[in-house]
Amino acid sequence: MRETQVEEVDRSLDSDDESRIFEMDADEPKHVIVIQVNQQVQGPTYLLMQSKEEKDTWLYHLTVASGSGLGNIGTEYERLIAKLMDVDGDPASTLWRHPHLCQSKESIDKPLTTLPSEALKKEAVKLNKACNLFINVMMDSPAIDYHVNLAQSALQTCVTHPELQNEMYCQLIKQTTPKPPVTTTSLQNLLCGTHTWFGSCDGAGGHDSLSSSLVDLTQETQNTSPTFEFLQAWQLLAMCTTLFLPRQKFMWLLKMHLQKNMNSQTEVGKYAIFCQRTLERTIKNGLREARPSRTEVLSIILRNPFYHSNPISVPIHFMNGLYQVVSFDGSTTVRELVMTLNHQIGMRDNEQSGFALFTDDPSGRDAEHCLQGSVKICDVISKWEQTLKESQNGKIESTKVVKLTYKNRLYFRREVKKETERERLLITYQINDDVIHGRFPLNKELALELAALMIQVFNY
């Protein structure tokens, strides 16, 4: 597609009869895009489309792919990003300080990216309002669920409509880009320019004292801590990087944004470092299937996740009544979690021990669900919470959480000789539980013998 010519054809010029324009069949394509790769090798390719939204989307992406420059194609935000890419994201470029790329408390009235339908454009505006509520309302510990619900709702919209994922990243990159500070020179020009607003600036000592006060003002602005709005915007961005990835040039924009802000000495910089880590993990392990659970959201908004490579922790229960707390991140799969658990408690791999991870049933049924190794543990927790909420008519108890149990699923005779003491003990408790609940048939004599053996285990 590089160096390919892409242009739109005005179909109103196809006929000399002006009435023909108004007599076009309803099913006849109303928009045409011409793609000319190489005139000497092949003729042009025509794309025929019914809707203006579809035409605009195709025209934008084809123009980007051809590298011919956007011109007036795409949104203003997208054209600014294209200009930044032309200068390789030069940190000194004044484009980074363009008002359209910087934080604003005002909600947008149109999307920042090109979207294929009017319905999605309306969803993008609604998404921005939800994000601004999360960002601009200071968090209050007693009412923390307000922000949890806002984050889950906004991110669920992006999971349901993947077309809005680039839009979400652009909105949050904009909201985590502070406006350029007002410099001393610009303040002086405002107060002491050629106009006559402040005639005293030319008086003896007046200019020096004013300059001094202006310098102090600027220094104070630069040294102040980031406002809660910026931190909360970074928190929402951190949740995005574990769920889905931006596409095309928006991935470049996100990486440049994180690179500019990474700094282990500042709160914002620490969130940027965490986002970079989670972005790399998402690229490696793939996208998520469900919005973040309440547990996952709280792990990010209650403390800076920079300090923990695995910010989420859950207890994993055993059949002997004990449990082991294991930490993980938003991209951790069940297989990775179980490998960490086996290492901590001294057990073999699942292929040898036959153990597996189970969850209880969120609807309250006496059932357990075995988890596949490729599934992400955060998706499991999120879907469990959503099922629980549906089973309780939209209400959910914040104290009720998923119960993860690690127990034997398959017993391999060929692996008995290599069985560890921990595995043998857990299998013993598991069989005892099956006997008590009538899931393991045996006669009275064998039951008495097993009871005697279990008493010895309990007293050991």
Tab-separated table of C-alpha atoms in Angstrom, residues 3 68 136 170 271 337 379 395 427 457:
chain	number	residue	atom	x	y	z
A	3	GLU	CA	2.920	5.128	-2.329
A	68	SER	CA	0.367	9.782	1.490
A	136	ASN	CA	-12.924	14.410	38.061
A	170	CYS	CA	-6.984	8.400	22.931
A	271	TYR	CA	1.840	4.465	36.980
A	337	LEU	CA	-0.964	-19.265	38.538
A	379	ASP	CA	-11.493	-13.270	33.489
A	395	LYS	CA	-27.347	-6.850	43.717
A	427	ILE	CA	-5.456	-36.642	48.220
A	457	VAL	CA	-3.453	-38.063	60.558
